[in-house]
Coordinates of C-alpha atoms and ligand atoms in Angstrom, one line a residue:
M27 CA 134.2 132.3 84.7
Y28 CA 130.8 132.6 86.4
L29 CA 129.6 131.1 89.9
A30 CA 126.0 129.7 90.0
K31 CA 124.5 128.4 92.7
A32 CA 123.8 124.9 92.5
F33 CA 122.7 121.6 94.1
A34 CA 124.9 118.2 93.7
A35 CA 125.6 114.7 94.4
Q36 CA 129.2 114.8 95.8
R37 CA 129.5 111.2 95.6
R38 CA 127.4 108.2 94.5
G39 CA 124.2 107.9 95.8
E40 CA 124.7 110.8 98.1
P41 CA 121.8 113.3 99.0
L42 CA 122.1 116.5 96.8
T43 CA 123.4 119.4 98.8
A44 CA 124.3 123.2 98.0
W45 CA 127.1 123.7 96.2
Q46 CA 128.8 126.3 93.4
V47 CA 129.2 125.3 89.8
E48 CA 131.6 127.4 87.5
R49 CA 130.2 128.1 84.1
R50 CA 132.5 129.3 81.3
D51 CA 133.3 132.4 79.8
L52 CA 131.1 133.3 77.1
R53 CA 132.6 132.0 74.0
P54 CA 131.5 134.0 71.1
H55 CA 128.4 132.1 70.1
D56 CA 127.0 131.0 73.9
V57 CA 124.5 132.4 75.7
L58 CA 124.6 132.8 79.7
I59 CA 121.0 131.5 80.8
E60 CA 119.4 132.6 84.2
I61 CA 117.7 129.2 84.9
D62 CA 113.8 130.0 86.4
Y63 CA 112.8 126.4 86.1
C64 CA 113.9 122.7 86.0
G65 CA 112.0 119.0 85.3
V66 CA 113.5 116.3 87.8
C67 CA 113.6 113.2 85.4
H68 CA 113.7 109.6 86.4
S69 CA 117.6 110.0 84.5
D70 CA 118.8 112.6 87.5
L71 CA 118.0 109.9 89.9
H72 CA 119.5 106.9 88.1
Q73 CA 122.8 108.9 87.4
A74 CA 123.0 110.7 91.4
R75 CA 122.5 107.3 92.6
G76 CA 125.0 105.8 90.3
E77 CA 123.1 103.2 88.7
W78 CA 124.1 103.2 85.2
G79 CA 127.9 101.9 86.3
R80 CA 130.9 104.7 86.1
Q81 CA 129.4 108.0 86.6
L82 CA 131.3 111.5 87.2
F83 CA 131.3 112.9 90.4
P84 CA 130.5 115.7 91.9
M85 CA 127.5 116.0 89.9
V86 CA 124.8 118.8 89.2
P87 CA 121.8 116.7 87.6
G88 CA 119.2 118.4 85.4
H89 CA 117.8 118.8 81.6
E90 CA 114.7 119.8 81.6
I91 CA 115.8 123.9 82.0
V92 CA 113.9 126.3 80.8
G93 CA 115.1 130.3 81.5
R94 CA 115.7 133.6 79.9
V95 CA 118.9 135.1 78.1
V96 CA 120.7 137.1 80.0
R97 CA 123.7 137.8 77.8
T98 CA 124.9 136.8 74.9
G99 CA 128.7 136.0 72.7
E100 CA 129.5 138.5 70.3
A101 CA 128.6 136.1 67.6
V102 CA 125.3 134.8 68.4
S103 CA 122.8 135.5 65.8
R104 CA 119.4 133.7 67.1
R105 CA 118.7 134.6 70.8
H106 CA 118.5 138.1 72.6
S107 CA 118.7 139.1 75.6
G108 CA 115.3 138.3 77.6
D109 CA 114.4 135.4 74.7
R110 CA 113.1 132.3 76.9
V111 CA 114.7 129.6 76.3
G112 CA 114.8 126.1 76.4
V113 CA 117.7 123.6 77.1
G114 CA 117.8 119.6 77.0
C115 CA 119.5 116.5 77.6
F116 CA 122.7 117.3 75.5
V117 CA 124.4 120.8 74.5
D118 CA 127.2 119.9 72.0
S119 CA 128.1 117.3 69.9
C120 CA 130.3 116.5 66.8
R121 CA 128.5 118.4 64.3
C122 CA 129.5 116.8 61.0
C123 CA 128.8 113.4 61.4
P124 CA 125.8 112.1 59.5
S125 CA 123.7 111.9 62.6
C126 CA 124.7 115.4 63.6
R127 CA 124.3 116.5 60.1
G128 CA 121.0 115.2 59.5
G129 CA 119.4 116.9 62.6
L130 CA 119.9 113.5 64.6
E131 CA 122.6 114.9 67.5
Q132 CA 121.7 112.7 70.2
Y133 CA 123.0 110.0 67.6
C134 CA 126.3 111.7 67.0
S135 CA 128.6 109.3 66.1
Q136 CA 131.2 110.5 68.3
G137 CA 129.0 110.5 71.2
M138 CA 126.6 113.9 72.0
T139 CA 127.6 115.6 74.9
A140 CA 125.3 115.4 77.5
T141 CA 124.1 118.4 79.7
Y142 CA 125.5 116.9 83.0
N143 CA 127.3 113.9 83.4
S144 CA 129.6 114.1 80.5
V145 CA 132.9 116.1 79.5
E146 CA 132.7 118.8 76.8
R147 CA 134.5 118.3 73.2
D148 CA 138.0 119.7 74.9
G149 CA 137.8 116.3 76.7
V150 CA 138.2 117.8 79.9
T151 CA 135.8 120.0 81.3
R152 CA 133.1 118.3 83.1
T153 CA 129.5 119.6 82.1
H154 CA 127.0 120.5 85.0
G155 CA 123.2 120.6 84.6
G156 CA 120.4 122.7 85.6
Y157 CA 119.8 122.4 89.2
A158 CA 121.5 125.4 89.5
T159 CA 121.1 129.2 89.0
A160 CA 122.2 129.4 85.5
I161 CA 124.2 128.1 82.8
V162 CA 126.3 128.5 79.5
V163 CA 125.1 126.7 76.5
D164 CA 126.1 127.5 72.8
E165 CA 122.8 129.2 70.8
A166 CA 122.8 126.2 68.5
Y167 CA 121.7 124.2 71.1
T168 CA 119.3 126.0 73.0
L169 CA 115.5 125.7 71.9
A170 CA 113.0 128.6 71.7
I171 CA 109.9 128.5 74.4
P172 CA 106.7 129.5 72.8
E173 CA 104.8 131.9 74.3
A174 CA 102.2 130.0 74.6
L175 CA 103.5 127.5 77.3
A176 CA 103.7 128.4 80.9
P177 CA 107.7 128.2 81.3
D178 CA 107.3 125.6 84.7
A179 CA 105.0 123.4 82.6
A180 CA 107.2 123.4 79.5
A181 CA 110.4 122.6 81.2
P182 CA 109.7 118.6 81.3
L183 CA 109.0 118.8 77.4
L184 CA 113.0 119.0 76.6
C185 CA 113.0 115.4 78.0
A186 CA 110.1 113.7 78.7
G187 CA 107.8 115.3 75.9
I188 CA 110.8 115.0 73.3
T189 CA 111.4 111.2 74.5
M190 CA 107.8 110.5 73.8
Y191 CA 107.3 112.6 70.9
S192 CA 110.3 111.0 68.6
P193 CA 109.5 107.4 68.7
L194 CA 105.5 108.5 68.1
R195 CA 106.6 110.4 64.8
H196 CA 109.7 107.9 63.7
W197 CA 106.7 105.0 63.9
G198 CA 104.0 107.1 62.3
A199 CA 101.5 107.4 65.3
G200 CA 98.4 108.5 63.9
P201 CA 95.1 108.1 63.0
G202 CA 94.2 103.9 62.9
M203 CA 97.6 103.4 64.8
R204 CA 97.0 101.4 68.3
V205 CA 99.5 102.8 70.5
A206 CA 100.1 101.2 74.3
I207 CA 102.1 103.2 76.7
L208 CA 103.8 101.2 79.4
G209 CA 103.8 103.6 82.5
L210 CA 102.5 106.2 83.5
G211 CA 105.2 108.9 85.1
G212 CA 106.9 111.8 83.8
L213 CA 107.2 110.1 80.3
G214 CA 104.0 108.3 80.2
H215 CA 101.9 111.3 81.2
V216 CA 103.1 113.3 78.5
G217 CA 103.1 110.6 76.2
V218 CA 99.3 110.2 76.6
K219 CA 98.7 113.6 75.8
I220 CA 101.3 113.7 72.3
A221 CA 99.8 110.5 70.9
R222 CA 96.6 111.6 71.3
A223 CA 96.9 115.0 69.7
L224 CA 98.7 112.6 66.9
G225 CA 95.0 111.2 66.7
A226 CA 96.5 107.4 67.4
E227 CA 94.1 105.5 69.5
V228 CA 95.9 105.4 73.0
T229 CA 95.7 102.9 75.7
V230 CA 97.7 102.9 79.0
L231 CA 99.4 99.8 80.5
S232 CA 100.2 100.8 84.3
H233 CA 101.0 98.9 87.5
S234 CA 98.9 101.6 89.4
P235 CA 95.0 100.7 89.3
R236 CA 94.8 104.2 91.3
K237 CA 96.0 105.7 87.6
E238 CA 92.8 105.0 85.7
Q239 CA 91.1 108.1 85.8
D240 CA 94.0 109.9 85.2
A241 CA 95.2 108.2 82.6
I242 CA 91.6 108.7 81.0
R243 CA 91.2 112.9 82.0
L244 CA 95.1 112.9 79.9
G245 CA 93.4 111.5 76.9
A246 CA 94.0 107.8 76.7
H247 CA 91.0 105.7 75.1
A248 CA 91.7 103.0 77.7
F249 CA 93.2 101.9 80.3
H250 CA 94.5 98.4 81.8
S251 CA 96.3 97.8 85.0
S252 CA 98.4 94.4 85.7
T253 CA 101.1 93.3 87.4
D254 CA 101.7 90.4 84.8
F255 CA 100.8 91.5 81.2
A256 CA 101.8 87.9 80.3
S257 CA 98.3 86.8 81.9
E258 CA 95.8 89.4 80.2
L259 CA 95.3 87.0 77.2
H260 CA 92.5 89.6 76.0
L261 CA 95.8 92.0 75.0
R262 CA 97.5 89.7 73.1
G263 CA 97.6 91.1 69.6
A264 CA 96.4 94.3 70.5
F265 CA 99.1 97.1 69.5
D266 CA 101.2 98.3 66.5
L267 CA 103.4 100.2 68.9
V268 CA 104.0 99.8 72.5
L269 CA 106.3 102.6 74.3
N270 CA 108.0 101.2 77.4
T271 CA 108.6 103.8 80.0
V272 CA 109.3 101.7 83.2
S273 CA 112.3 103.1 85.4
A274 CA 112.7 99.4 86.2
G275 CA 112.7 96.1 84.6
V276 CA 109.6 94.6 82.9
D277 CA 108.9 91.1 80.8
L278 CA 109.6 92.1 77.3
D279 CA 108.4 88.4 76.3
A280 CA 104.8 89.4 77.6
L281 CA 105.4 92.7 76.2
A282 CA 105.9 91.6 72.7
G283 CA 102.5 89.5 73.1
L284 CA 100.9 92.5 73.1
L285 CA 101.7 93.3 69.4
R286 CA 100.3 92.3 66.4
C287 CA 101.9 91.3 63.7
N288 CA 104.6 93.6 62.2
G289 CA 104.4 95.3 65.6
T290 CA 106.9 97.4 67.3
L291 CA 108.0 97.0 70.9
V292 CA 110.5 100.8 71.6
M293 CA 112.3 100.7 74.9
L294 CA 112.9 104.3 76.4
G295 CA 113.1 103.4 80.5
I296 CA 116.5 102.5 81.2
S297 CA 116.3 99.9 83.7
P298 CA 119.6 99.6 85.7
E299 CA 119.0 95.7 85.2
P300 CA 119.7 94.0 82.0
H301 CA 116.8 92.2 80.1
S302 CA 116.4 89.3 78.4
I303 CA 114.0 87.9 75.5
R304 CA 112.9 84.7 73.7
G305 CA 113.2 84.7 70.1
F306 CA 110.0 83.1 69.6
S307 CA 108.6 86.0 71.3
L308 CA 109.7 88.1 68.2
I309 CA 109.7 86.1 65.2
G310 CA 106.4 84.4 65.1
Q311 CA 104.5 87.9 63.7
R312 CA 107.8 89.7 62.4
R313 CA 107.8 91.6 65.8
S314 CA 110.5 94.4 66.5
L315 CA 112.3 95.4 69.4
A316 CA 113.8 98.9 68.9
G317 CA 114.7 102.0 71.5
S318 CA 114.9 105.4 71.2
T319 CA 116.5 108.3 73.2
I320 CA 115.3 112.0 72.9
G321 CA 115.5 113.8 69.8
G322 CA 117.4 116.1 67.5
I323 CA 117.6 120.0 68.3
A324 CA 115.4 120.4 65.1
E325 CA 112.7 117.5 66.4
T326 CA 112.6 119.2 69.9
Q327 CA 111.4 122.8 68.3
D328 CA 109.3 120.8 66.2
M329 CA 107.7 119.2 69.4
L330 CA 107.8 121.9 71.5
D331 CA 105.9 124.3 68.5
F332 CA 103.4 121.0 68.2
C333 CA 102.6 121.4 72.2
A334 CA 102.1 124.6 72.1
S335 CA 99.4 124.7 69.0
H336 CA 97.8 121.7 70.3
G337 CA 97.6 123.2 74.1
I338 CA 99.7 120.4 75.6
A339 CA 102.0 121.1 78.7
C340 CA 102.9 118.7 81.4
D341 CA 101.1 118.2 84.9
I342 CA 103.5 119.2 87.4
E343 CA 104.1 119.7 91.0
R344 CA 106.5 123.0 91.7
I345 CA 109.1 122.2 94.5
S346 CA 112.1 124.1 95.8
M347 CA 115.3 122.7 95.5
Q348 CA 116.0 122.1 98.7
D349 CA 113.0 119.2 98.7
I350 CA 114.8 117.5 95.8
N351 CA 115.9 114.5 98.2
E352 CA 112.7 113.8 99.0
A353 CA 111.1 114.4 95.6
Y354 CA 113.3 111.5 94.4
E355 CA 111.9 109.4 97.5
R356 CA 108.7 110.6 96.3
M357 CA 109.2 109.8 92.6
L358 CA 110.5 105.9 93.6
R359 CA 107.6 105.4 95.2
G360 CA 105.3 106.6 92.7
D361 CA 104.1 109.4 94.3
V362 CA 104.3 112.4 91.4
R363 CA 101.3 113.7 89.1
Y364 CA 103.5 113.4 87.2
R365 CA 106.5 115.8 87.5
F366 CA 108.1 117.4 90.0
V367 CA 109.6 121.1 88.5
I368 CA 112.4 122.5 90.6
D369 CA 111.9 126.6 90.7
M370 CA 115.0 128.0 90.6
A371 CA 113.6 131.1 92.8
S372 CA 114.2 128.6 95.9
L373 CA 118.0 128.6 95.3
R374 CA 118.5 132.4 94.4
V375 CA 117.4 133.5 98.1
Ligands
NAP87 P1 108.7 108.2 86.6 O1 108.0 109.2 86.6 O2 109.3 107.6 87.5 O3 107.6 107.0 85.8 C1 108.1 105.6 85.6 C2 106.9 105.1 85.5 O4 107.3 103.6 85.5 C3 106.4 105.0 87.0 O5 105.3 106.3 87.0 C4 105.4 103.3 87.1 O6 104.5 103.5 86.2 C5 106.2 102.6 86.1 N1 107.3 101.8 87.4 C6 108.3 102.5 88.2 N2 108.3 101.5 88.9 C7 108.2 100.4 88.4 C8 108.5 99.0 88.8 N3 109.5 98.9 89.9 N4 108.2 97.7 88.2 C9 106.5 98.4 87.1 N5 106.2 99.9 87.1 C10 107.1 100.9 87.6 O7 110.1 108.4 85.6 P2 110.2 108.9 84.0 O8 111.1 110.4 84.1 O9 108.9 108.5 83.3 O10 111.8 107.8 83.4 C11 111.3 106.7 82.8 C12 112.3 105.9 82.8 O11 112.5 106.5 81.3 C13 113.6 106.1 83.5 O12 114.4 104.7 83.3 C14 114.4 106.8 82.6 O13 116.1 106.8 82.8 C15 114.1 106.7 81.0 N6 114.3 108.1 80.1 C16 114.6 107.7 78.9 C17 114.6 108.7 78.3 C18 115.2 108.7 76.9 O14 115.7 108.9 76.5 N7 114.7 106.7 76.2 C19 114.8 109.7 78.1 C20 114.3 110.1 79.7 C21 113.7 109.0 80.4 P3 103.2 103.0 86.4 O15 102.8 103.2 88.0 O16 101.8 103.5 85.9 O17 103.5 101.7 86.4
ZN88 ZN1 115.3 113.0 81.2
ZN89 ZN1 128.1 113.8 65.3

């Protein structure tokens, strides 16, 4: 067993405080990773505050992990001491269902083992995430971080990046496709960069008029700000694909109305509140309402390589581990450009 320093929420909604987390002894295929950086995803906040129903406490959040391999199990073949690696939102899956065999481990029919707030395949051992100095993970669930990517700015790609890349690829974003991204936060800002690099025509739909300059700088062709997209008549039927990254409730009827014939509205944000939609909002133009979550290991590696070759990284603000509670409050106020990344050196001192 290996003890790592960490920050945890001891109970639902409580501020995160210093804690020690036990990491397992290395199994043959495990690597021990010293964590250098961990991004702060809105999903961390949702879960630490118990917004998604019953959750497991104490909880060490964090699933945008970049670090270095410092020790390897005896059967490890693809990772070596010193390698820069990443860990995203899951650390295991059943490995034999059609989804796992097809590289879609995030849709494992038995449920993926999430990096934190989850239990290992043994059904008992709790998982804890990347707000920590170290983590032990099976090498098959690690990613190689390309040399061309700065490790701190790469960290949020492990969740935010793949969450945007996977639906953009699945629904064929590219030249001639009109893509709208709703919400310019951690997910949205990297989504703009990736959609632009794929050649799509990119529009940002935001509730914050002050983000216009940033949206254009990030690569959007157009920006519209509104608190009520139902009243924006000039946007009706304007898009093939709308990616909703908002962390709160949205008006699905209004958003569906932005789609042209055969268009798709993809839910990525996970509002604690349920949504409703009128059948008429979909049937008239054969519109689809869909959802998507992160991506499989192979696709995540593909995304990292794509970002490296297109010079894409996240716009980040580095913080100390001790600043995490204030960072959550700032994230709720929309005061982050565009992702907090914890410098884990702050936890080692
Ligand atoms: P974030 O950085 O806080 O960004 C969310 C954005 O949504 C904000 O910047 C804001 O953009 C908009 N927004 C927030 N609150 C709003 C409100 N009350 N009304 C209207 N707009 C609001 O969060 P994130 O890390 O990008 O995550 C976004 C959501 O995606 C979260 O719910 C998270 O749990 C979820 N998520 C899902 C997946 C998945 O696999 N599907 C993966 C990661 C995260 P504007 O100011 O531009 O409107
Ligand atoms: Zn996340
Ligand atoms: Zn499976």
